[in-house]
XYZ file of C-alpha atoms in Angstrom:
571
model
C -10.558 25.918 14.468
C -11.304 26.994 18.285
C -8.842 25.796 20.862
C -10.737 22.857 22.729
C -12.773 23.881 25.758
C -13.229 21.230 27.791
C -12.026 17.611 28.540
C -13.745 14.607 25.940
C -14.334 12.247 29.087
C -15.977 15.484 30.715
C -18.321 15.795 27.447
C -18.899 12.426 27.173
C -20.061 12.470 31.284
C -21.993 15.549 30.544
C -23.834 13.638 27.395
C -24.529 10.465 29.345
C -22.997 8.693 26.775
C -20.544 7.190 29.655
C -20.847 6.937 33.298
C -18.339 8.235 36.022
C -16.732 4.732 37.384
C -16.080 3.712 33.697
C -14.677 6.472 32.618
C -12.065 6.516 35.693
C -11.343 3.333 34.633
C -11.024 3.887 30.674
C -8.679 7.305 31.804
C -6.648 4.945 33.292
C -6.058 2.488 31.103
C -5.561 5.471 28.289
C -2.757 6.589 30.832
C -1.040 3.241 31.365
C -1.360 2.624 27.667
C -0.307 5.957 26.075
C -3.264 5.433 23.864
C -6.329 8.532 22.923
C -9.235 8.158 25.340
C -11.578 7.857 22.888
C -9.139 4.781 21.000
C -9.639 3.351 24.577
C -13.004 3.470 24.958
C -13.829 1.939 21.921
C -11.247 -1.288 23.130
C -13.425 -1.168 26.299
C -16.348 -1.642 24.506
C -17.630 1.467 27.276
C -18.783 3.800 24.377
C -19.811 3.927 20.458
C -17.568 5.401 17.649
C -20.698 7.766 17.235
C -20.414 9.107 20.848
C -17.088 9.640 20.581
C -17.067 11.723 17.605
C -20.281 13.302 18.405
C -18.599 14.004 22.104
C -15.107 15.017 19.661
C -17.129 17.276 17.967
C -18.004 19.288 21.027
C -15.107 19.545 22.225
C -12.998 21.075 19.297
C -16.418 23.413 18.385
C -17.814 21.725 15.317
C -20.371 20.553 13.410
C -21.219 16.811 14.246
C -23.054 14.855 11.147
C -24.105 11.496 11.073
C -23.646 10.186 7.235
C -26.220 7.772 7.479
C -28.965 10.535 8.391
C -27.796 13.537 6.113
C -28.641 13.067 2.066
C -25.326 14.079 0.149
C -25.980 15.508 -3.178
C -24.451 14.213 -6.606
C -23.107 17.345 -7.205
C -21.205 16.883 -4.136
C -18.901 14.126 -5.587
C -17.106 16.488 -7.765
C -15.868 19.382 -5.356
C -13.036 17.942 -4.532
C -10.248 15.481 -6.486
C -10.819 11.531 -6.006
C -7.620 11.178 -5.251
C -7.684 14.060 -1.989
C -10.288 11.765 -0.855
C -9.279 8.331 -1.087
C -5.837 9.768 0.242
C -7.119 11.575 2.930
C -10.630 9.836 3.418
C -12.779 13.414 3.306
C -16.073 13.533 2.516
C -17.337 16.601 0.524
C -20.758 17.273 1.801
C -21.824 20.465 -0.647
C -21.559 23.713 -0.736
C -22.614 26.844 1.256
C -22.027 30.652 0.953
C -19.082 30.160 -1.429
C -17.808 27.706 1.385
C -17.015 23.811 0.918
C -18.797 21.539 3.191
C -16.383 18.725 4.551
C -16.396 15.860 6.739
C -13.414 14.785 8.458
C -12.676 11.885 10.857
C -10.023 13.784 12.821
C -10.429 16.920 14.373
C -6.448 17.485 15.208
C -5.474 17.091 11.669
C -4.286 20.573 11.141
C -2.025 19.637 8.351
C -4.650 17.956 6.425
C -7.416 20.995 6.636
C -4.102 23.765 5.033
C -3.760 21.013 2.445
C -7.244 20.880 1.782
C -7.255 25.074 1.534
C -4.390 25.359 -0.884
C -5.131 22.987 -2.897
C -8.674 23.707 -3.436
C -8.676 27.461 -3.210
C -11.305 27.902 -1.118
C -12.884 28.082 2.515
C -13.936 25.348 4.424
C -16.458 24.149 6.620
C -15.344 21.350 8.600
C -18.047 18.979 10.045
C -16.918 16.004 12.328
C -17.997 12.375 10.631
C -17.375 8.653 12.574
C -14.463 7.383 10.793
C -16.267 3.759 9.995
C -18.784 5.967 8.386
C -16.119 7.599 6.282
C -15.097 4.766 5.336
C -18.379 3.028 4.386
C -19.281 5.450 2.085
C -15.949 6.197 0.240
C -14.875 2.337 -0.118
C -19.233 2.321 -0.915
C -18.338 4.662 -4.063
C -15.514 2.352 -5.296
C -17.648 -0.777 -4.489
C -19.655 1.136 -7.315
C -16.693 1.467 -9.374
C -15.978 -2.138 -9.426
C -19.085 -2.926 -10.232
C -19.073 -0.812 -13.517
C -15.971 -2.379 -14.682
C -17.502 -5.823 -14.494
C -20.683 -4.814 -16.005
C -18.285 -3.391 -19.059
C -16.239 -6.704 -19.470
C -19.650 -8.955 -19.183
C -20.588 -6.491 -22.158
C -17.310 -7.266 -24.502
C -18.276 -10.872 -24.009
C -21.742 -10.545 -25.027
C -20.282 -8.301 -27.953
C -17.848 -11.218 -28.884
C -15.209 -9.251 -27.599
C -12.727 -11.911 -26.213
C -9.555 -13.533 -26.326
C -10.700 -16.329 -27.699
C -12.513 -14.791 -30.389
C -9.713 -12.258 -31.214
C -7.146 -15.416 -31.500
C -10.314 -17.238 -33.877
C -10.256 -14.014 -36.018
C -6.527 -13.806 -36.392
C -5.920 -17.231 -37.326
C -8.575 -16.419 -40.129
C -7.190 -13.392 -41.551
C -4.174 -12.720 -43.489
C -0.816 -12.541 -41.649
C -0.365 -9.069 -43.542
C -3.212 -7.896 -41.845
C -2.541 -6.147 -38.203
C -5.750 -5.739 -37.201
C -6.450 -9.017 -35.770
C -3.156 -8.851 -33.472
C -3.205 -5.442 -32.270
C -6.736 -6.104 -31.246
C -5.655 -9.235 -29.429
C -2.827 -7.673 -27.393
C -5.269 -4.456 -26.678
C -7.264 -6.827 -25.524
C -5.199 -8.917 -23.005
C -4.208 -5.816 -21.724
C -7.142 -4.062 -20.962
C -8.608 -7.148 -19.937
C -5.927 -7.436 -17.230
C -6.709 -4.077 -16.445
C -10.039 -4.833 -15.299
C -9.188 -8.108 -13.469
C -6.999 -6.004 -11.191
C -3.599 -7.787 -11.842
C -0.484 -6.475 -11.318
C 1.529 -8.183 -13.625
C 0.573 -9.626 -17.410
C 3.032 -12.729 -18.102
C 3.435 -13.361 -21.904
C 5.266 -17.116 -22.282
C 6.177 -19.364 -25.333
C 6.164 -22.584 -24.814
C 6.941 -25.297 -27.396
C 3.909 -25.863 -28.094
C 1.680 -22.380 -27.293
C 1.844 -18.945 -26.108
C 0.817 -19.042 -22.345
C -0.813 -15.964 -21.143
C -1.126 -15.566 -17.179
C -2.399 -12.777 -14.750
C -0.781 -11.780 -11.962
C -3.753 -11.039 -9.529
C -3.552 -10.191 -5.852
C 0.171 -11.745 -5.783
C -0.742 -15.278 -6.907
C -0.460 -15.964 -10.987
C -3.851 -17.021 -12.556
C -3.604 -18.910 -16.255
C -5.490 -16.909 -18.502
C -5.346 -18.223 -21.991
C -3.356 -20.591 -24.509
C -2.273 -18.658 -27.695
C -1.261 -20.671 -31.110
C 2.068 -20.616 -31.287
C 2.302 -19.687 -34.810
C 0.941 -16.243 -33.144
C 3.872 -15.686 -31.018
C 6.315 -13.820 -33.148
C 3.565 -11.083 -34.297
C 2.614 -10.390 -30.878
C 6.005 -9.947 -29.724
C 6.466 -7.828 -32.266
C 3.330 -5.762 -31.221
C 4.289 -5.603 -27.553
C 7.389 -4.304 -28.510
C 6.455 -1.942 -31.041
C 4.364 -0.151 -27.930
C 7.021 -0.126 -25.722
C 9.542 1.348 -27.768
C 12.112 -1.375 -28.288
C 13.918 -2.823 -31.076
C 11.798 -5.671 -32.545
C 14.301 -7.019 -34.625
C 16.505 -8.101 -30.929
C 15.816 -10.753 -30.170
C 19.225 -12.159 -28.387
C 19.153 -9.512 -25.507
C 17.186 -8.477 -22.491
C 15.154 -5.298 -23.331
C 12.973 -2.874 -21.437
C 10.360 -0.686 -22.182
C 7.242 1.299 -20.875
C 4.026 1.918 -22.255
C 0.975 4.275 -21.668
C -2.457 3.781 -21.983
C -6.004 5.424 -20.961
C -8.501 2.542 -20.028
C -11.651 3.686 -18.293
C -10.675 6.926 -18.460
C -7.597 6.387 -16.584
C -3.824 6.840 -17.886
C -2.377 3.711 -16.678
C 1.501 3.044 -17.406
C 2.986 -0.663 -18.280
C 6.301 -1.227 -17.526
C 7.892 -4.026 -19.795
C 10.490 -6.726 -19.734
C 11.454 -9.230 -22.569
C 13.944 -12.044 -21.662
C 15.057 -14.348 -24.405
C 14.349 -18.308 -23.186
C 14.510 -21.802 -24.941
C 11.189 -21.189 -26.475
C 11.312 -17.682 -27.428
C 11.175 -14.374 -25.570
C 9.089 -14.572 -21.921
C 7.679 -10.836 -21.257
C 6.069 -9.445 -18.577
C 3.714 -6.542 -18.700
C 3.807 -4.856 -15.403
C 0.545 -2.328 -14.642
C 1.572 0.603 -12.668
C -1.779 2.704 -11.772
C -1.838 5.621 -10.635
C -3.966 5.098 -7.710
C -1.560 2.708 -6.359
C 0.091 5.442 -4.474
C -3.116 7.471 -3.699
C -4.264 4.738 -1.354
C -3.292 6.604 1.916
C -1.161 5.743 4.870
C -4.022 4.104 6.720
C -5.557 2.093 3.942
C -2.007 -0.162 3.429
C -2.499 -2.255 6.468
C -1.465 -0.793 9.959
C -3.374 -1.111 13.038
C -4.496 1.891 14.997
C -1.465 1.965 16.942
C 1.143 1.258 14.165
C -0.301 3.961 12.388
C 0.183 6.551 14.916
C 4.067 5.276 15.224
C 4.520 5.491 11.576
C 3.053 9.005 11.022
C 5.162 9.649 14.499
C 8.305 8.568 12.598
C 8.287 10.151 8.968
C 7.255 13.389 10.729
C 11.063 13.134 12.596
C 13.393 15.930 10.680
C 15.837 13.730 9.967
C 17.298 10.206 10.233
C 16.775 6.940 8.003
C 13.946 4.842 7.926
C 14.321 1.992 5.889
C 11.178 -0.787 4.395
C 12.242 -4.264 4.074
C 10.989 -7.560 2.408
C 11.477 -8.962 -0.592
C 10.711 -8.124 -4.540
C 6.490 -7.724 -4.705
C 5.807 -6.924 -1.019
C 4.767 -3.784 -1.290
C 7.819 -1.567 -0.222
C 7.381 1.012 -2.940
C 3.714 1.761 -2.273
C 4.567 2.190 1.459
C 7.310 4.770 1.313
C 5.329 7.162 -2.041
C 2.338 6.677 0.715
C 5.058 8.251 3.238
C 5.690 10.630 0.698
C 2.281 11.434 -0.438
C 1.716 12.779 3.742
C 4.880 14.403 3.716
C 4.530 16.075 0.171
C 3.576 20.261 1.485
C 4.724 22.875 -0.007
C 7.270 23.875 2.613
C 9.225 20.667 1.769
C 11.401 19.764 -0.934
C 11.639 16.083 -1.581
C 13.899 14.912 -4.250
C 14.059 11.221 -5.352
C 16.789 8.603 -7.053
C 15.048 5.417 -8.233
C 15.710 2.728 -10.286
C 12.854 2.819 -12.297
C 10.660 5.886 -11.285
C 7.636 3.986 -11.189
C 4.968 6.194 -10.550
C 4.989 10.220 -11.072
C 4.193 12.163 -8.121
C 2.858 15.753 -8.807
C 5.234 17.897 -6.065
C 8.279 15.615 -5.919
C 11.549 15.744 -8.017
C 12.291 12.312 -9.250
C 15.704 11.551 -10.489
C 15.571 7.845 -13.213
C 18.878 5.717 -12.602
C 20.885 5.760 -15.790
C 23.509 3.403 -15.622
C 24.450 3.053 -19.573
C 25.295 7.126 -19.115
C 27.049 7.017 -15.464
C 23.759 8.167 -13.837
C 24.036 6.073 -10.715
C 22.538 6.165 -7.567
C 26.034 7.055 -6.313
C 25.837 10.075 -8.705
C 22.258 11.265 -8.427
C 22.696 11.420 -4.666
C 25.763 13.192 -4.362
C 23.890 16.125 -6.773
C 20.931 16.020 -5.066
C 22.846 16.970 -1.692
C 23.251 20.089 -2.900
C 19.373 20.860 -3.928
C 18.773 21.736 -0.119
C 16.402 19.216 -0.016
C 14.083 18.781 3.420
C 13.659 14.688 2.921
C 15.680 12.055 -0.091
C 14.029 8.866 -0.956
C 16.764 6.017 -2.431
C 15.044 3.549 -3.872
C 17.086 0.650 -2.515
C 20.643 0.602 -0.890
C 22.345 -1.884 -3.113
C 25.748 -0.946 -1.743
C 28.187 0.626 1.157
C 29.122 3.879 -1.100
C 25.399 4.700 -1.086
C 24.521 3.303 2.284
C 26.994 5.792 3.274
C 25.728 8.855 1.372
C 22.344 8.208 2.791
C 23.616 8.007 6.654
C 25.876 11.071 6.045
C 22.953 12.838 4.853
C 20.878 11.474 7.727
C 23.284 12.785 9.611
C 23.375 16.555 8.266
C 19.578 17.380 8.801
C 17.630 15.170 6.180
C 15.092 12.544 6.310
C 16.572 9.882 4.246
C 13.250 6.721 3.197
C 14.876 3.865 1.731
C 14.626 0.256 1.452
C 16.872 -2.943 1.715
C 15.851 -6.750 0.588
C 16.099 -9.019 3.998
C 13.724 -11.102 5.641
C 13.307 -9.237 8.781
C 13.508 -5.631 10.384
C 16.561 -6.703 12.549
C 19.017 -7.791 10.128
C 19.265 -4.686 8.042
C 21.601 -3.394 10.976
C 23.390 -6.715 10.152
C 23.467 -6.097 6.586
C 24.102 -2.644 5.945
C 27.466 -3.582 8.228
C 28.150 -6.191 6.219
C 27.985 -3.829 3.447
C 31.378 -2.138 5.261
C 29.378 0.340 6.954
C 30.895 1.499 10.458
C 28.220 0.341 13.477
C 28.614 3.811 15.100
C 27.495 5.197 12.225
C 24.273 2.969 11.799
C 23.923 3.156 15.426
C 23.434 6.929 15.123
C 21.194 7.340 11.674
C 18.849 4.987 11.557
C 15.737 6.142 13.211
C 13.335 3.080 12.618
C 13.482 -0.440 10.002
C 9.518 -1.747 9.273
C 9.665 -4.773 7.212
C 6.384 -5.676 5.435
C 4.598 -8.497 2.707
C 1.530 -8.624 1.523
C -1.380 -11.325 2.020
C -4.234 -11.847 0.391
C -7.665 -10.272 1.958
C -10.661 -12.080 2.326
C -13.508 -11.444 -0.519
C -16.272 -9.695 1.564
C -19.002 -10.684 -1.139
C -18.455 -14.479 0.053
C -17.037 -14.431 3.124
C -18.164 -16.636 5.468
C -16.826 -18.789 8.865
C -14.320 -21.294 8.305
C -15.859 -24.314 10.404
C -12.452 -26.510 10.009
C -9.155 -24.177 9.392
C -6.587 -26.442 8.472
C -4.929 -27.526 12.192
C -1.322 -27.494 10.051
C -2.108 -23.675 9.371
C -2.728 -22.994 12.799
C -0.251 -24.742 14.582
C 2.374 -22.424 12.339
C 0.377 -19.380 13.482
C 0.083 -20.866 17.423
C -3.635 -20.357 17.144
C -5.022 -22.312 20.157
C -8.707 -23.518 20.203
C -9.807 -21.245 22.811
C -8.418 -18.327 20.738
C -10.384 -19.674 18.033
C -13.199 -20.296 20.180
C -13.309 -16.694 21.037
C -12.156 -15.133 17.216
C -13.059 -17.985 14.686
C -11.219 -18.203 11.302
C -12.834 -17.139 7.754
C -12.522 -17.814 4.468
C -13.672 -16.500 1.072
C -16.412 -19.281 -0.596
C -15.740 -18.078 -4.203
C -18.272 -16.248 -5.957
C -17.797 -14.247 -9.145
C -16.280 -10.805 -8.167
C -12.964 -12.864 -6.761
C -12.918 -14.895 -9.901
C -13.638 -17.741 -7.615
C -10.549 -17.621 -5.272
C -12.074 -16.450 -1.997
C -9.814 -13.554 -1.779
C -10.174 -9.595 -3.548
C -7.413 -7.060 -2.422
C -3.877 -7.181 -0.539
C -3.109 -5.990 2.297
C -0.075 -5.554 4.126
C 1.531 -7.332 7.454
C 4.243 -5.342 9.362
C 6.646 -5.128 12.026
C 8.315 -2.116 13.148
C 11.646 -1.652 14.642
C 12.419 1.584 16.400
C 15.938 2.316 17.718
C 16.126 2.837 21.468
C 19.663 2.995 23.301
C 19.686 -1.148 24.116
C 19.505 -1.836 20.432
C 21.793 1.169 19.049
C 24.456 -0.571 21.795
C 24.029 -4.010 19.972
C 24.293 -2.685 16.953
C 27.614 -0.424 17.967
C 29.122 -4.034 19.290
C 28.199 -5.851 15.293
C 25.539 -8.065 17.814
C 23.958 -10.751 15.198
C 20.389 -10.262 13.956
C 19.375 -13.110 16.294
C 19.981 -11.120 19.399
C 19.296 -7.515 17.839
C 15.783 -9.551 17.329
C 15.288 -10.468 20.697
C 16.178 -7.012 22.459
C 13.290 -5.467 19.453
C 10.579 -8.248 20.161
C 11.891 -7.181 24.329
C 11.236 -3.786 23.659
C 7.907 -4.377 22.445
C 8.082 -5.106 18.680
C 5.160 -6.624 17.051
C 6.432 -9.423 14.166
C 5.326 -9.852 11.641
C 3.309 -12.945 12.331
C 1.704 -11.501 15.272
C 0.370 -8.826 13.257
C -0.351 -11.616 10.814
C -2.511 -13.407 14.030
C -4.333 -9.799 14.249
C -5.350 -9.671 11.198
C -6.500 -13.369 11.268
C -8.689 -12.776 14.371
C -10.028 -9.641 12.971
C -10.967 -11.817 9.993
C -9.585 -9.577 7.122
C -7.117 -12.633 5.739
C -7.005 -16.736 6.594
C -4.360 -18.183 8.747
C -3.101 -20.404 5.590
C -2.131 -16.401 3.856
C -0.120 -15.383 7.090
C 1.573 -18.701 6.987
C 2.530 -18.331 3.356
C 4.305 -15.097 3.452
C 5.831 -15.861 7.098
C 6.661 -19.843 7.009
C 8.441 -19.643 3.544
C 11.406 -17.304 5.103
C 11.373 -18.806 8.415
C 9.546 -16.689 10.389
C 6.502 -18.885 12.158
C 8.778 -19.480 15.044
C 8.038 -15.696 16.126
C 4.772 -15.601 17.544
């Protein structure tokens, strides 16, 4: 790629896509805001996404294609990996004279276009694509996706291929027979599969054998099996995952792999003996969970730069917050995934290794043969790694392995469970920590949850938001006179619940000397808080009030993941 010739606002005067008096004023605001011209522009409302990248296109000497003009062939679809471009959000347009034909959304990703040539072998041609664009026609191709795997479970119903039915046939057949189980639990899990739930929940009652779905974060009851039917699907459940079915007094764990539309898909399982009989939980671990990309999780435009700004640092800590389920562990493989080159060596010590990433040396916790995180991190000091991910600092002997390696030249990603960004300083002190030494390490704290995003097959304009919702967010009337609320109606693709995906709200807590002071003097969270809000920290329920206005989620989502811990008071 040529070095850039001229100036974009220069272009864009020379195109007539922006006149002079505007774009003194844009360059200014660019200046005062430390924000891309083009980024500003676009806030300004002074110029289209189109001109921009057509203008971007000029200036770093390539090809500028508009998507909705140029007619991609099928063919096309398989030059490159789905997950390089759901990760990376390229477009493979063909190819020409043994080169491949690309469209990219960001002209200064160098990194990205050496990734792209060593992992596919071959030479490029990069053309310059509106990122909206990009986007329409990748999240277009899953939209398709989605739309088979409905189409396939409306078939097994018409086929008689249910739940229900399975349970009829089993209660008609003879309990030597198998069959009628093992199709039953196949079936509840595949089923699961296609509903896009996280979590299958398995529970006796006295009475029946609830089955629930954990979709999008909220539990949906499934089914009611005959409790005569409990012990032999147990049995089956744990015959898959590898445990001892004749334990029934203990806790077990187990894992098992399947390939459902033509994906391997891993379940990792927990039984728990109760009153009624064992609970377990089938938990769905897809691979594409960590494929997502960095920009797809959540952050706004300017969060994103920070983050990418941050894990690029050489070393340090930066720790993800929140509680069990809020998405910590996709965030910091997605970190991974757009650190993972092959001039670094990442190493990992988790507790489980939950998903396998091709590139990365993952170390399992072993605690029944002294493989502790303790252990595994003291070893993996002397790998030479370039970055360590821990998956959670549970205590002050490995809070202070991970700042001493911070310390000597490695990136250390990590998480902790509090409510906030501010009061992991607090706690990892607590832990026994010394403040200089958290002062000094810790490079930036994001904590995160995830909220529920509005279907966008039946979303429409909420004409009455619930005034208790909005008084937690501090929504005004004029603000909702000027951004009004939505909501999901319920049609068939959500399963009726006006919501399809999670996303993820954030706030972001970089060091700077005021807070590394407050920290050195064991300051409480309270005032560590104020100074980070001071120094310009987003909460999370302001980005929550973003994301409301930009109508991706409802106010009553924010104010479920925020109110519940005590955070509505931020905003």
């Amino acid at each position: 790629m040529q070095k850039k010739q001229r100036h974009l606002g220069e272009i864009l005067y020379r195109k007539g896509f922006v006149d002079k008096n505007n774009l003194i004023r844009a360059l200014k605001k660019a200046k005062d805001t430390k924000k891309r011209l083009g980024e500003t522009l676009l806030e300004m409302g002074l110029a289209t996404e189109d001109q921009i990248t057509e203008a971007l296109a000029k200036q770093f000497n390539l090809e500028y294609v508009n998507l909705d003009e140029v007619e991609i062939p099928q063919s096309a679809s398989k030059l490159i990996p789905e997950e390089l471009v759901k990760k990376h959000r390229v477009v493979p347009l063909g190819q020409d004279n043994g080169e491949l034909k690309v469209a990219i959304k960001d002209p200064m990703d160098l990194d990205l276009l050496d990734l792209l040539r060593f992992r596919l072998n071959t030479e490029l041609r990069c053309c310059l694509a509106s990122p909206s664009k990009i986007e329409t026609l990748i999240n277009g191709k899953m939209d398709a996706v989605r739309s088979s795997i409905d189409a396939t479970a409306a078939e097994l119903a018409a086929a008689g291929h249910t739940i229900e039915a399975e349970v009829r046939r089993a209660q008609a057949t003879d309990e030597s027979d198998e069959g009628p189980i093992i199709r039953l639990v196949n079936l509840i899990i595949d089923e699961a599969v296609k509903m896009r739930a996280s979590d299958i929940h398995i529970e006796p009652m006295a009475d029946r054998v609830r089955v629930r779905y954990r979709i999008d974060g909220v539990c949906v009851e499934r089914d009611n099996i005959p409790k005569n039917m409990q012990a032999p699907m147990l049995a089956r459940v744990k015959i898959l995952s590898g445990m001892d079915i004749g334990e029934r007094r203990l806790p077990q764990d187990g894992r098992i792999k399947r390939t459902i539309e033509k994906q391997d898909i891993d379940f990792r399982v927990s039984c728990l003996p109760g009153y009624h009989g064992e609970s377990t939980v089938l938990r769905i671990l897809r691979p594409d969970s960590v494929n997502i990309g960095i920009q797809a999780i959540g952050f706004e435009s300017e969060d994103y730069q920070r983050f990418t700004k941050i894990i690029k640092r050489p070393n340090g800590i930066f720790l993800v917050t929140g509680p069990t389920g809020s998405g910590k562990t996709t965030t910091l493989y997605s970190a991974l995934q757009e650190l993972n080159r092959p001039d670094k060596k990442i190493i990992t010590a988790e507790d489980p290794v939950e998903y396998n990433i091709a590139g990365i040396n993952q170390c399992q916790v072993r605690t029944d043969i002294g493989l502790t995180f303790e252990s595994i991190l003291r070893s993996m000091l002397r790998q030479a790694p370039n970055i360590i991910l821990i998956g959670e600092i549970r205590d002050g002997i490995v809070a202070d392995i991970a700042i001493q390696a911070a310390l000597t030249g490695h990136l250390v990603f990590s998480t902790l469970h509090t409510n906030d960004a501010p009061s992991a300083i607090t706690r990892l002190i607590d832990m026994g920590v010394k403040p200089f030494l958290v002062a000094s390490s810790i490079q930036a704290i994001m904590a995160q949850r995830l909220v529920r995003v509005i279907c966008e097959n039946c979303k429409v304009v909420d004409p009455s938001p619930d005034p208790h919702f909005l008084r937690l967010l501090n929504i005004t009337p004029d603000e909702l006179r000027k951004h009004p609320a939505y909501k999901g109606a319920g049609c068939n693709r959500c399963q009726g619940t006006g919501y399809r995906g999670r996303i993820a709200v954030f706030e972001m807590l970089e060091m700077n000397n005021q807070i590394r002071e407050l920290a050195f003097a064991r300051a409480p969270s309270g005032e560590l808080r104020k100074a980070a809000v001071a120094s310009g920290m987003k909460t999370l329920l302001q980005d929550g009030r973003i994301k409301v206005f930009k109508g991706t989620t409802t106010p009553a989502e924010i104010s479920r993941v925020t109110q519940a811990e005590g955070l509505v008071m931020d905003a």
